Coordinates of C-alpha atoms in Angstrom, one line a residue:
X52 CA -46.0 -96.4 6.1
X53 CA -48.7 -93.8 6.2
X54 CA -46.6 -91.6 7.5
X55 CA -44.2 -91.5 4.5
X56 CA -47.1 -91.8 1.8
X57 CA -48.5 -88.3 3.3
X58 CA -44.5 -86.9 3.3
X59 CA -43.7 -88.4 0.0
X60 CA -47.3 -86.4 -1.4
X61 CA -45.4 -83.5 0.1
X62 CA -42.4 -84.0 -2.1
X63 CA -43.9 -84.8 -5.0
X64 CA -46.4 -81.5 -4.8
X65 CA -42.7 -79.9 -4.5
X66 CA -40.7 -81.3 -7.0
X67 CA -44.4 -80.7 -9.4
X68 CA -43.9 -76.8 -8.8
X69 CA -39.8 -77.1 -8.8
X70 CA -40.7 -78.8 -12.4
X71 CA -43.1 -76.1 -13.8
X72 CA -40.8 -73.2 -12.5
X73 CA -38.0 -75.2 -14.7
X74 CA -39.9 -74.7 -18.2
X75 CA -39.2 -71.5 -17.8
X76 CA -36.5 -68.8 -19.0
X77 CA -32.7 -69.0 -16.8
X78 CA -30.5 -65.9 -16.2
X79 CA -29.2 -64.3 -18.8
X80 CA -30.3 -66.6 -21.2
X81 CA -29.4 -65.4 -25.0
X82 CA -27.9 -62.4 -23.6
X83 CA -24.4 -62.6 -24.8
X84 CA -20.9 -61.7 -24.5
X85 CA -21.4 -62.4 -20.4
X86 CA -25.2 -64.2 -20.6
X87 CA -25.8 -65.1 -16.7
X88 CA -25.8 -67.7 -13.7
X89 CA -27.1 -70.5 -15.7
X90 CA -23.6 -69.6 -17.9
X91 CA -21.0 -69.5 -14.9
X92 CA -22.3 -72.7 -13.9
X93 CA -21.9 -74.5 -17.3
X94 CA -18.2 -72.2 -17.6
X95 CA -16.9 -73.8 -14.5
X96 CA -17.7 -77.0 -15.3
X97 CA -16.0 -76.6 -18.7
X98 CA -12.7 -75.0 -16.6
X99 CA -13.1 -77.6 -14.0
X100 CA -13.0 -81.2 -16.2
X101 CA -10.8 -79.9 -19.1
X102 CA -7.5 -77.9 -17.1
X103 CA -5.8 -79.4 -14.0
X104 CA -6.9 -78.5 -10.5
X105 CA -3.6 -75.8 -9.8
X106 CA -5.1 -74.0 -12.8
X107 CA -9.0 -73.5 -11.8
X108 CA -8.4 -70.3 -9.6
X109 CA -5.7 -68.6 -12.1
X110 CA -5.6 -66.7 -14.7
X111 CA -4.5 -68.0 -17.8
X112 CA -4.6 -68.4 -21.8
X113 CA -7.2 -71.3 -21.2
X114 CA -8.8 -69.5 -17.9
X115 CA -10.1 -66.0 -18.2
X116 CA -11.2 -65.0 -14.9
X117 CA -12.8 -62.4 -15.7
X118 CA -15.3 -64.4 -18.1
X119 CA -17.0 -66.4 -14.7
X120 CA -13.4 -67.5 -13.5
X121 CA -14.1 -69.6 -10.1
X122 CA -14.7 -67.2 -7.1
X123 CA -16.4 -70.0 -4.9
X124 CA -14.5 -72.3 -2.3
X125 CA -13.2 -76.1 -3.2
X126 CA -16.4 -77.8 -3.1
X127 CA -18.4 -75.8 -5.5
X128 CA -15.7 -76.9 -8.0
X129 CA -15.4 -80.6 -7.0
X130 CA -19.3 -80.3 -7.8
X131 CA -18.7 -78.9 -11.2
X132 CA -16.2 -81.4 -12.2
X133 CA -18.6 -84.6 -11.0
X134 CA -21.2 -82.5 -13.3
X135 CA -18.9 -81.9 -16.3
X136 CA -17.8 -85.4 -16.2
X137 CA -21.5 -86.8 -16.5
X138 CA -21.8 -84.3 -19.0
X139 CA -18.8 -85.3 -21.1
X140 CA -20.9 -88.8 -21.8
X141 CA -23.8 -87.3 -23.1
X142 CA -22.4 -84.1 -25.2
X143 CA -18.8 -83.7 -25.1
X144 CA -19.7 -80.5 -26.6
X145 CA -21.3 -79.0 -23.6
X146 CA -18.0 -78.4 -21.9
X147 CA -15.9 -78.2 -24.6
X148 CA -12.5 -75.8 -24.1
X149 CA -13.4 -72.5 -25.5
X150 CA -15.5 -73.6 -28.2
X151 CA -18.7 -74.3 -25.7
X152 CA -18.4 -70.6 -24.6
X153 CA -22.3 -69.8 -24.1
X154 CA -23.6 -72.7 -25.8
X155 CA -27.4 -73.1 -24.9
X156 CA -29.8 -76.1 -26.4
X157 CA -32.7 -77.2 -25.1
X158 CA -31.0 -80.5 -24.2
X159 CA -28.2 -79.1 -22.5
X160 CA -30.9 -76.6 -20.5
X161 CA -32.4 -80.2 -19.6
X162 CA -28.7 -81.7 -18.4
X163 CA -28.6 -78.9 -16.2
X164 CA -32.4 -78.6 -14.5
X165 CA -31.4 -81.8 -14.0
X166 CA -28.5 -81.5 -11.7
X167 CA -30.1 -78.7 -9.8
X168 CA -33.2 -81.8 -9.3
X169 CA -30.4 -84.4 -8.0
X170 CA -29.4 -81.7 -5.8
X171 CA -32.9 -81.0 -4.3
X172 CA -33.4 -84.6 -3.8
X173 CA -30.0 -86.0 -2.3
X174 CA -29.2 -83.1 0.3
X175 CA -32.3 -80.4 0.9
X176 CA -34.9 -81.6 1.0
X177 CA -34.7 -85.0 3.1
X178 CA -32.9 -82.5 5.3
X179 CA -36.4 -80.4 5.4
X180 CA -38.0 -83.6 6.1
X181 CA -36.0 -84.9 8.8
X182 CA -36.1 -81.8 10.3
X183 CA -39.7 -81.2 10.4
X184 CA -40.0 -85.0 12.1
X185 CA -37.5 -84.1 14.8
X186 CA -39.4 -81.4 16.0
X187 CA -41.8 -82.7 19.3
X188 CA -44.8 -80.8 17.7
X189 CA -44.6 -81.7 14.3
X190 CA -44.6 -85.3 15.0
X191 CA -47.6 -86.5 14.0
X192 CA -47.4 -87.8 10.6
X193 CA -49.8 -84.9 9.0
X194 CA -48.4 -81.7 11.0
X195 CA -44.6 -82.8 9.9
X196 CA -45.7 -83.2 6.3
X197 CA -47.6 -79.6 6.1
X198 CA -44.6 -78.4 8.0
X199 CA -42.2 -79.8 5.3
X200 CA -44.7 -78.2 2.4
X201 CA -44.8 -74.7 3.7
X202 CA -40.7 -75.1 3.6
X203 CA -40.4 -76.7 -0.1
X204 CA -42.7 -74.3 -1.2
X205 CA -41.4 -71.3 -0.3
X206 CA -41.7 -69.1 -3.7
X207 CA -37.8 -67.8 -3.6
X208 CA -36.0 -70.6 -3.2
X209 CA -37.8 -72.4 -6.2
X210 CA -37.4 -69.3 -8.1
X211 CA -33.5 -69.3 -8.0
X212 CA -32.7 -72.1 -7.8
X213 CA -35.2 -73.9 -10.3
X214 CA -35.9 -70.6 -12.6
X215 CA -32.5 -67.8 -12.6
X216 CA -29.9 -71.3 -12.1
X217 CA -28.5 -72.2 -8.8
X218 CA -27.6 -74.9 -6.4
X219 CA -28.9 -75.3 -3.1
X220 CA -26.6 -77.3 -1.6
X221 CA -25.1 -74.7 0.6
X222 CA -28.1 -74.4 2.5
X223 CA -28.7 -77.8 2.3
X224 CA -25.6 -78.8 4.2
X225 CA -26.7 -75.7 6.4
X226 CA -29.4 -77.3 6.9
X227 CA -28.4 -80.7 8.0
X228 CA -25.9 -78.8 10.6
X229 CA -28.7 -77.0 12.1
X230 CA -30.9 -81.0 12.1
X231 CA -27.7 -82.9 13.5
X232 CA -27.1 -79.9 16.1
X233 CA -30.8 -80.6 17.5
X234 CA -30.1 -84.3 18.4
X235 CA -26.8 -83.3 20.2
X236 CA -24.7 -84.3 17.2
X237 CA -22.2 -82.0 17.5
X238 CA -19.3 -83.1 15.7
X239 CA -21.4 -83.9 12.7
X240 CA -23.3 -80.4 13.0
X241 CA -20.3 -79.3 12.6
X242 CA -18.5 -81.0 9.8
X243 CA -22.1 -80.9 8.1
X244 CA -21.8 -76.7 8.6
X245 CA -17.7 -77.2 6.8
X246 CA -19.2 -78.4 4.7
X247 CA -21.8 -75.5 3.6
X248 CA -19.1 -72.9 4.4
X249 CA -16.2 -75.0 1.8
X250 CA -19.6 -74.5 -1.2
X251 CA -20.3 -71.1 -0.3
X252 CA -18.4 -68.6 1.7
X253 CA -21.7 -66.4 2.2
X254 CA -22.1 -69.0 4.6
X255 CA -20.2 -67.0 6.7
X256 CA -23.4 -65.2 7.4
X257 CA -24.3 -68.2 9.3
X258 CA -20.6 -69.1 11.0
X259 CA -21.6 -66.8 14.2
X260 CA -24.5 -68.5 15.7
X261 CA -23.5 -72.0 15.1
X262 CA -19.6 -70.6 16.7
X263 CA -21.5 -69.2 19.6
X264 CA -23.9 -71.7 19.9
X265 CA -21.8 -74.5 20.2
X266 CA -18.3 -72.2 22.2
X267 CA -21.4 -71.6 25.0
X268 CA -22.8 -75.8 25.4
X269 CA -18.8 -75.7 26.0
X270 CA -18.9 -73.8 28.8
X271 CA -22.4 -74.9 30.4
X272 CA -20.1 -78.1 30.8
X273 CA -17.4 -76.6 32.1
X274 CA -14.1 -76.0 30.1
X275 CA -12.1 -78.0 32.8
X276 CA -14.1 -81.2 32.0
X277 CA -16.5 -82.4 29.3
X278 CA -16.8 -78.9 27.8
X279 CA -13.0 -78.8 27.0
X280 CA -13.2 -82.3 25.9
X281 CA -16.2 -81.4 24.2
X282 CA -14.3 -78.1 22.2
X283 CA -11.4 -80.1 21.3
X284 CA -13.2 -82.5 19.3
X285 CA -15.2 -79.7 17.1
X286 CA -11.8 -78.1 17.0
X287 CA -10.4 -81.4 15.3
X288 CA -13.7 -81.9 13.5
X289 CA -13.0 -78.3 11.7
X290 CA -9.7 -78.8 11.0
X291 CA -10.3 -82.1 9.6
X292 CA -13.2 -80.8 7.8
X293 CA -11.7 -78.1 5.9
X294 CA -8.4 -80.2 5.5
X295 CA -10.2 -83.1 4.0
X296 CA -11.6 -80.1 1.4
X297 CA -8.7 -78.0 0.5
X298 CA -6.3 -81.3 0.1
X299 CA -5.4 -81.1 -3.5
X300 CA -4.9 -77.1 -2.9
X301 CA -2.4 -77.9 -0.3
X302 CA 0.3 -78.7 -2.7
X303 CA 2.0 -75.0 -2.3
X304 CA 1.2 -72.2 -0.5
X305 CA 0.7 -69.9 -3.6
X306 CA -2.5 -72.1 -4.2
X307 CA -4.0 -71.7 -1.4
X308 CA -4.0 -67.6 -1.3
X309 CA -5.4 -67.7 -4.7
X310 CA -7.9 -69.6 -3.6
X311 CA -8.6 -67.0 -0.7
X312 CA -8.2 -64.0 -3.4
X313 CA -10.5 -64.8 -5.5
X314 CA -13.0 -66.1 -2.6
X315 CA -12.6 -62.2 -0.7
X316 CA -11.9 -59.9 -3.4
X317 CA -11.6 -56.9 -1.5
X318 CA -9.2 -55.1 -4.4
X319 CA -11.6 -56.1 -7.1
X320 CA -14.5 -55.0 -4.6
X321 CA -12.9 -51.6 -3.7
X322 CA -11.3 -51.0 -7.5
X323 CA -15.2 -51.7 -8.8
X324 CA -16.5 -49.1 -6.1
X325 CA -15.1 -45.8 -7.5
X326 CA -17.5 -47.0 -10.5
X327 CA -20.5 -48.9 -9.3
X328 CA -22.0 -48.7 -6.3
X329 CA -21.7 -51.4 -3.1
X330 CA -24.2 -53.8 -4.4
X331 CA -25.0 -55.4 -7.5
X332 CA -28.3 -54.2 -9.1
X333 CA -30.8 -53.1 -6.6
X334 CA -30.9 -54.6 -3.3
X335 CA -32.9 -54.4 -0.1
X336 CA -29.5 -53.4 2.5
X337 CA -29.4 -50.3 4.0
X338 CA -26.3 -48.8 1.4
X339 CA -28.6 -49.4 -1.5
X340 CA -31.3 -47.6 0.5
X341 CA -29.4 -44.8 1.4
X342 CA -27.8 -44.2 -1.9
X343 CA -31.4 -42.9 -2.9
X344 CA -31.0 -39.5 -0.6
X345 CA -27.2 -40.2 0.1
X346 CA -24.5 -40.8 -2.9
X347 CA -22.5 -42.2 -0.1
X348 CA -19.4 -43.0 -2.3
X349 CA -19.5 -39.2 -2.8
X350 CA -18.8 -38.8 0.9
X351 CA -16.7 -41.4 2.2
X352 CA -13.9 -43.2 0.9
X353 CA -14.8 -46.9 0.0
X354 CA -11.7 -48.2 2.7
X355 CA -14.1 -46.2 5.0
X356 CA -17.7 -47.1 3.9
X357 CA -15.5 -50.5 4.5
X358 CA -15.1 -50.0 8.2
X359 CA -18.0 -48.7 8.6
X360 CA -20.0 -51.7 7.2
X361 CA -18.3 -54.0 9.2
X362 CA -18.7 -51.9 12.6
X363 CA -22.7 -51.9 12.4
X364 CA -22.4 -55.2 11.3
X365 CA -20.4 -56.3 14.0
X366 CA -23.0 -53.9 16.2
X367 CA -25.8 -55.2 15.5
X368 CA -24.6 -58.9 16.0
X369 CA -23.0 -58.8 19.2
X370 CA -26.2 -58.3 21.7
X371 CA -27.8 -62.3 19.9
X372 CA -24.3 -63.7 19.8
X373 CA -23.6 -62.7 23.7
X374 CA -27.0 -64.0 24.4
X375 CA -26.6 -67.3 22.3
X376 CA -22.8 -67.8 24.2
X377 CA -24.5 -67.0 27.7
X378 CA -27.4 -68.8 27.8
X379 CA -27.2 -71.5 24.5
X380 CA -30.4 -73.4 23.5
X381 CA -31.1 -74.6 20.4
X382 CA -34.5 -72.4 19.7
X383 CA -32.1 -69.1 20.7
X384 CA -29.5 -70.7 17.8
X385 CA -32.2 -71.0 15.4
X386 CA -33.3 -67.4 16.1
X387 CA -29.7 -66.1 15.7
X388 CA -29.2 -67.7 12.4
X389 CA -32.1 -65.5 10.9
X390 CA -31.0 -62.3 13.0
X391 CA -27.0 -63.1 12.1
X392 CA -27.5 -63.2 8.3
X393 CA -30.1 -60.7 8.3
X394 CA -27.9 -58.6 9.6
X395 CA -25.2 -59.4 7.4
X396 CA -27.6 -58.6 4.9
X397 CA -28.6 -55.4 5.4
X398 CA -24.8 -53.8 6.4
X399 CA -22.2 -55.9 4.7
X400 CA -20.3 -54.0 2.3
X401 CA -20.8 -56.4 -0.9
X402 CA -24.5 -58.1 -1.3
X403 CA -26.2 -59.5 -3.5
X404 CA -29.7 -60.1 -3.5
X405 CA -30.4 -63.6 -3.9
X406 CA -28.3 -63.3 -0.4
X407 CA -31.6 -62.9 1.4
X408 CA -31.9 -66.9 0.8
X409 CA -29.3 -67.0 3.5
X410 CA -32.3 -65.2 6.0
X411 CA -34.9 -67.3 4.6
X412 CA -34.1 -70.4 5.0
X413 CA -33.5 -70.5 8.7
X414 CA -36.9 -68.5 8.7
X415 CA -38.7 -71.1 7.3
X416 CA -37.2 -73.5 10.4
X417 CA -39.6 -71.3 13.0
X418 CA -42.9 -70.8 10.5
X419 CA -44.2 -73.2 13.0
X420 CA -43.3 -71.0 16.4
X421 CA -44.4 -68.0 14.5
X422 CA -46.6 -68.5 11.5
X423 CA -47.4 -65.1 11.1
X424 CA -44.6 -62.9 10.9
X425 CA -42.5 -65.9 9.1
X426 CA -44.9 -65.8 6.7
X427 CA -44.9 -62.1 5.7
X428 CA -41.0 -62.1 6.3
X429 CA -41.0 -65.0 3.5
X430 CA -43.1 -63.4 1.2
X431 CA -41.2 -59.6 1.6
X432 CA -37.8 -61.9 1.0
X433 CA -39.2 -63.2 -2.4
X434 CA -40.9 -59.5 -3.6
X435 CA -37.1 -57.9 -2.7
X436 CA -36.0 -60.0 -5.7
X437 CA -38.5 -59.3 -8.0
X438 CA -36.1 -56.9 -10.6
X439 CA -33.9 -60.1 -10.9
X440 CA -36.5 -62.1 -11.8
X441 CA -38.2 -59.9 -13.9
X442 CA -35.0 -59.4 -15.6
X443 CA -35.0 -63.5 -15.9
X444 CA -38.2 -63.8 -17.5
X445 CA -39.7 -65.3 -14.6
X446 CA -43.0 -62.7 -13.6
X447 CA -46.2 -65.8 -14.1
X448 CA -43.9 -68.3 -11.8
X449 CA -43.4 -65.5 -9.2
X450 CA -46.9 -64.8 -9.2
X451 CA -48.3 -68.2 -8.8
X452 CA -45.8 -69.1 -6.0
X453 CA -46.3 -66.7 -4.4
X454 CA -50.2 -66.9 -3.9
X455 CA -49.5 -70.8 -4.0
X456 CA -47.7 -70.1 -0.7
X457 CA -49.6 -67.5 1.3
X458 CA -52.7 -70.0 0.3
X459 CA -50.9 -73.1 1.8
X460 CA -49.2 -71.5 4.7
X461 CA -52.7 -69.4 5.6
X462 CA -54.7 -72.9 5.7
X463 CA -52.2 -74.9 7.2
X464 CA -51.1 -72.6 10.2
X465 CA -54.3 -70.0 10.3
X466 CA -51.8 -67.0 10.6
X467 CA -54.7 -64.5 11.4
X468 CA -55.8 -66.2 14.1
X469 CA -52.4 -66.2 15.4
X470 CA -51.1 -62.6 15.7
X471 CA -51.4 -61.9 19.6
X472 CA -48.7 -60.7 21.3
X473 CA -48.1 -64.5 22.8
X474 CA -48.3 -65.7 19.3
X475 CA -45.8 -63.5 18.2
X476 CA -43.3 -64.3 21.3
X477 CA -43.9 -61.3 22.7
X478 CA -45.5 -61.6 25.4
X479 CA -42.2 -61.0 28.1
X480 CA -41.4 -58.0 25.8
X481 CA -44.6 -56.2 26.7
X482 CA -44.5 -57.3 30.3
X483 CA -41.3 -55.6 30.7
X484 CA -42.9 -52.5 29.1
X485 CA -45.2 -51.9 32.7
X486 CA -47.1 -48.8 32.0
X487 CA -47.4 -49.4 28.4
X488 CA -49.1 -53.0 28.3
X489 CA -52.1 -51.7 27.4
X490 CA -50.6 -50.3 24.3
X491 CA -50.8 -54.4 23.4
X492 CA -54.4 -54.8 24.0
X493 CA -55.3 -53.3 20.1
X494 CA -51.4 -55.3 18.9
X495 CA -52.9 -57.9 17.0
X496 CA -55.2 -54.9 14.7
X497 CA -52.2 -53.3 14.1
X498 CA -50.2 -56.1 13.1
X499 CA -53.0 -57.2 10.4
X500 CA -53.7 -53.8 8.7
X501 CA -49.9 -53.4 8.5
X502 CA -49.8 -57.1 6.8
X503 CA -52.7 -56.3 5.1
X504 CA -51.4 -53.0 3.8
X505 CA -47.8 -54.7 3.2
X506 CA -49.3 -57.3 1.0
X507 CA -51.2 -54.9 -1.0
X508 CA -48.3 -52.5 -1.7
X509 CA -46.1 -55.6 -3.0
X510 CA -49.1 -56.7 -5.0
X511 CA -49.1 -53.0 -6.6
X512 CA -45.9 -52.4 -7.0
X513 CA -45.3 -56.2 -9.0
X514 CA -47.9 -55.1 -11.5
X515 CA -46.7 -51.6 -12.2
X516 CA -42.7 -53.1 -12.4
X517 CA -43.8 -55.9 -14.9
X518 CA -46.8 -53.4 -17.0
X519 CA -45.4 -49.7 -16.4
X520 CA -42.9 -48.5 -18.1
X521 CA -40.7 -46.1 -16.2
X522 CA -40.3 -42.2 -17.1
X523 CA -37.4 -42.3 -19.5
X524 CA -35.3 -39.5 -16.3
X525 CA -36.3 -42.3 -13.6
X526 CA -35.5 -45.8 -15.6
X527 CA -35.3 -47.6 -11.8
X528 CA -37.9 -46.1 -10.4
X529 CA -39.7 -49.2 -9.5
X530 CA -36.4 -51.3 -8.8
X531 CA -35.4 -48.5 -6.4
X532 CA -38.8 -48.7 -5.0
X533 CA -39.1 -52.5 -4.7
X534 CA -35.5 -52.3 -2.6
X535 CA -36.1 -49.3 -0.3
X536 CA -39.7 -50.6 0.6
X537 CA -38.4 -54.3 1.3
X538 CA -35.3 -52.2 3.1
X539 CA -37.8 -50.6 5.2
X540 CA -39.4 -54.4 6.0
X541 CA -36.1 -56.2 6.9
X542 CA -35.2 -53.0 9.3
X543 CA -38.5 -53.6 11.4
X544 CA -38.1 -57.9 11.1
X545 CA -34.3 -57.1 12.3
X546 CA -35.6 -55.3 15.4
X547 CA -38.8 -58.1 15.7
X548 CA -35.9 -61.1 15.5
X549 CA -33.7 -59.4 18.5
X550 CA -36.5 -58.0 21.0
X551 CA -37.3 -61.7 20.5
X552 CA -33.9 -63.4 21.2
X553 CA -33.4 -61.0 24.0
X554 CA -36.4 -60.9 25.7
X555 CA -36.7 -64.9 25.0
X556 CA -38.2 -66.5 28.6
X557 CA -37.6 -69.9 26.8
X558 CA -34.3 -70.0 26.7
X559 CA -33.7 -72.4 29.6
X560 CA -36.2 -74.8 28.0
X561 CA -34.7 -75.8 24.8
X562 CA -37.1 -77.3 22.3
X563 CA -37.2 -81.3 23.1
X564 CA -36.8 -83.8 20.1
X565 CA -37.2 -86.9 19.4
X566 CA -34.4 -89.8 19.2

């Protein structure tokens, strides 16, 4: 009982800051004729309860895709209907047919908090919690409950989700993949990942690892035995998976390519190129980066920048995915999943940048094994997002999350005290080094002033975005400068993740759990 009276303090401290970041301002809010998230999400559930299900993907008198038209997979919209339709007893006016078209009250802005609270509660975070009590050294009752509040407080999840409008329920079901994976429940890790993948396509960012993962415990048992019978059953389990999903799209063949159009809109993507640039807003990827010494659309074609993106993509994947395939293990899978999206995050073609959730997330699964640099990572991830939430209103609840976090994560895993190169994992990096293993001896010096000096330059450059006006010839100065500095972070974390994947010692020795 103790146990769970320490975690359910955990969750309540969480849901207390999820609550206070709520009061706040949403995207786009009274910014007509397009307002913002918080407005797609109240659209689709408008398109979703009040036209039939072969409309929701087409364009039509009553479904305007380009106001918000539905460019996630089948469960993001089966989710919107369950909300409209709770909706529709307490204000039928909320999703009314056109007429509801940006409508915003203060008890509609309560409705919808409110879903995005259900949807914290039933699928993320007793995820986080089960997680951090499978783990062998979190299983004391008061290590797996700081575990679990360094993860529900990380600052830019709340933020999105709870301040600009979103639904973490992609990452939740993620998340209960990557838990049902570490006891060995395959199958269900891997309807659980469907799942995620059938919410959100940008899931795909995590597809690799878990493919590789699981295609390499195959063949450790041998594809002529229990690792065929093994691969045929997550075959079925995926097929039954996204069958079970796409059902009621199944009815023609026309439905489901729509459905796939307006999931991977490469024409829109390529049309919208010769007039904005790769990315939406400012982001922290290398094209965004580039774009400040290099108008790269003024060089290469965009079926070429194309290519491109998806050869260094693929590039800078293949070395963890060969690794994760050779020699599986579940601490080399949870590595990859921040290395995979990471990567897909800085050389993918089309970002945005609340993407860098998709790298957070399975970051905050190894604060534990490296308290340290997940830390800083977590804290660079949420400052690479700052313009959005500026934009949103959302500057005192950035600030306060943020220091809430560094506070709890510095007294809960002393960080400083744990920036060796052993700390960091890499220790069989610098043995392979020989002649240059003294070069380690001064490491953890280094690694603090650069924190140090990291921390300080975010802290700068947040006061001077939200005080300073820019020169009038330079209006993104600080935007551009928030996104090429983070850039320049998620570069050296990319290298960091992969020396320690591929010089991982560990690798035979999976991390035990607990039935």
């Amino acid at each position: 009982m103790e146990k769970w009276s320490l975690m359910t303090i955990t969750v309540l401290l969480a849901l207390t800051v999820r609550w206070a970041v709520s009061l706040g301002s949403y995207s786009g809010a009274g910014k007509p004729p397009m307002y913002g998230d918080y407005e797609a999400q109240r659209h689709w559930q408008e398109v979703t309860y009040n036209l039939p299900i072969r409309q929701w993907y087409f364009n039509t008198s009553d479904n305007n895709l380009l106001y918000w038209g539905l460019d996630y997979p089948p469960l993001t919209a089966y989710h919107s209907f369950l909300c409209a339709y709770i909706a529709k007893l307490i204000n039928p006016d909320w999703i009314a047919l056109h007429t509801s078209r940006g409508y915003e009250s203060q008890p509609h802005k309560l409705f919808m908090r409110a879903t995005v609270f259900v949807a914290d509660l039933l699928i993320y975070i007793p995820a986080v919690i089960l997680y951090c009590f499978s783990l062998k050294e979190t299983s004391t009752k008061k290590k797996a409950s700081i575990f679990a509040l360094c993860i529900l407080l990380y600052p830019g999840l709340i933020l999105i989700d709870h301040g600009h409008f979103q639904y973490p329920l992609s990452l939740g079901f993620a998340l209960w993949g990557v838990l049902c994976l570490s006891y060995d429940w395959d199958l269900l890790g891997s309807a659980a990942f469907c799942l995620a993948l059938n919410y959100k396509q940008m899931e795909l960012y995590h597809s690799l690892p878990f493919f590789c993962y699981l295609l390499g415990k195959c063949f450790k048992k041998g594809l002529k035995g229990k690792g065929l019978v093994l691969l045929t059953k997550i075959a079925g389990t995926v097929v039954a998976s996204f069958a079970v999903c796409w059902l009621p799209f199944c009815t023609d063949m026309e439905q489901i390519m729509q459905v796939l159009r307006r999931l991977f809109k490469m024409n829109v993507i390529i049309t919208n190129y010769l007039f904005f640039p790769p990315f939406q807003d400012k982001v922290a990827n290398i094209w965004c980066s580039l774009s400040v010494l290099i108008k790269i659309k003024n060089v290469v074609s965009p079926q070429t920048q194309l290519k491109l993106s998806f050869a260094v993509t693929f590039l800078s994947l293949l070395p963890t995915c060969i690794k994760l395939t050779v020699q599986p293990s579940l601490r080399g899978f949870k590595f990859a999943l921040v290395s995979s999206a990471l990567s897909f995050f800085l050389f993918s073609f089309q970002v945005h940048e609340k993407s860098i959730l998709l790298v957070s997330v399975p970051v905050c699964l190894i604060i534990n094994e490296i308290p340290f640099m997940a830390t800083w990572f977590l804290l660079v991830s949420t400052f690479s997002m700052l313009p959005l939430l500026l934009k949103d209103g959302l500057l005192l609840p950035y600030a306060v999350t943020m220091l809430a976090f560094l506070s709890v994560c510095t007294a809960s895993f002393s960080i400083f005290e744990k920036i060796s190169a052993e700390d960091l994992q890499l220790k069989p990096f610098s043995l392979s080094l020989k002649g240059y293993v003294s070069w380690f001896k001064s490491f953890p010096k280094i690694v603090r002033s650069l924190f140090l000096l990291s921390v300080t330059l975010m802290g700068i450059l947040s006061v001077v975005s939200a005080a300073v006006h820019p020169p009038q010839r330079l209006p993104d100065l600080f935007p551009t400068a928030v996104s090429v500095i983070s850039c320049l972070h998620f570069l050296l974390f990319l290298v960091y993740f992969n020396v320690v994947i591929l010089w991982d010692s560990k690798n035979s020795r999976s991390q035990k759990k607990i039935s």
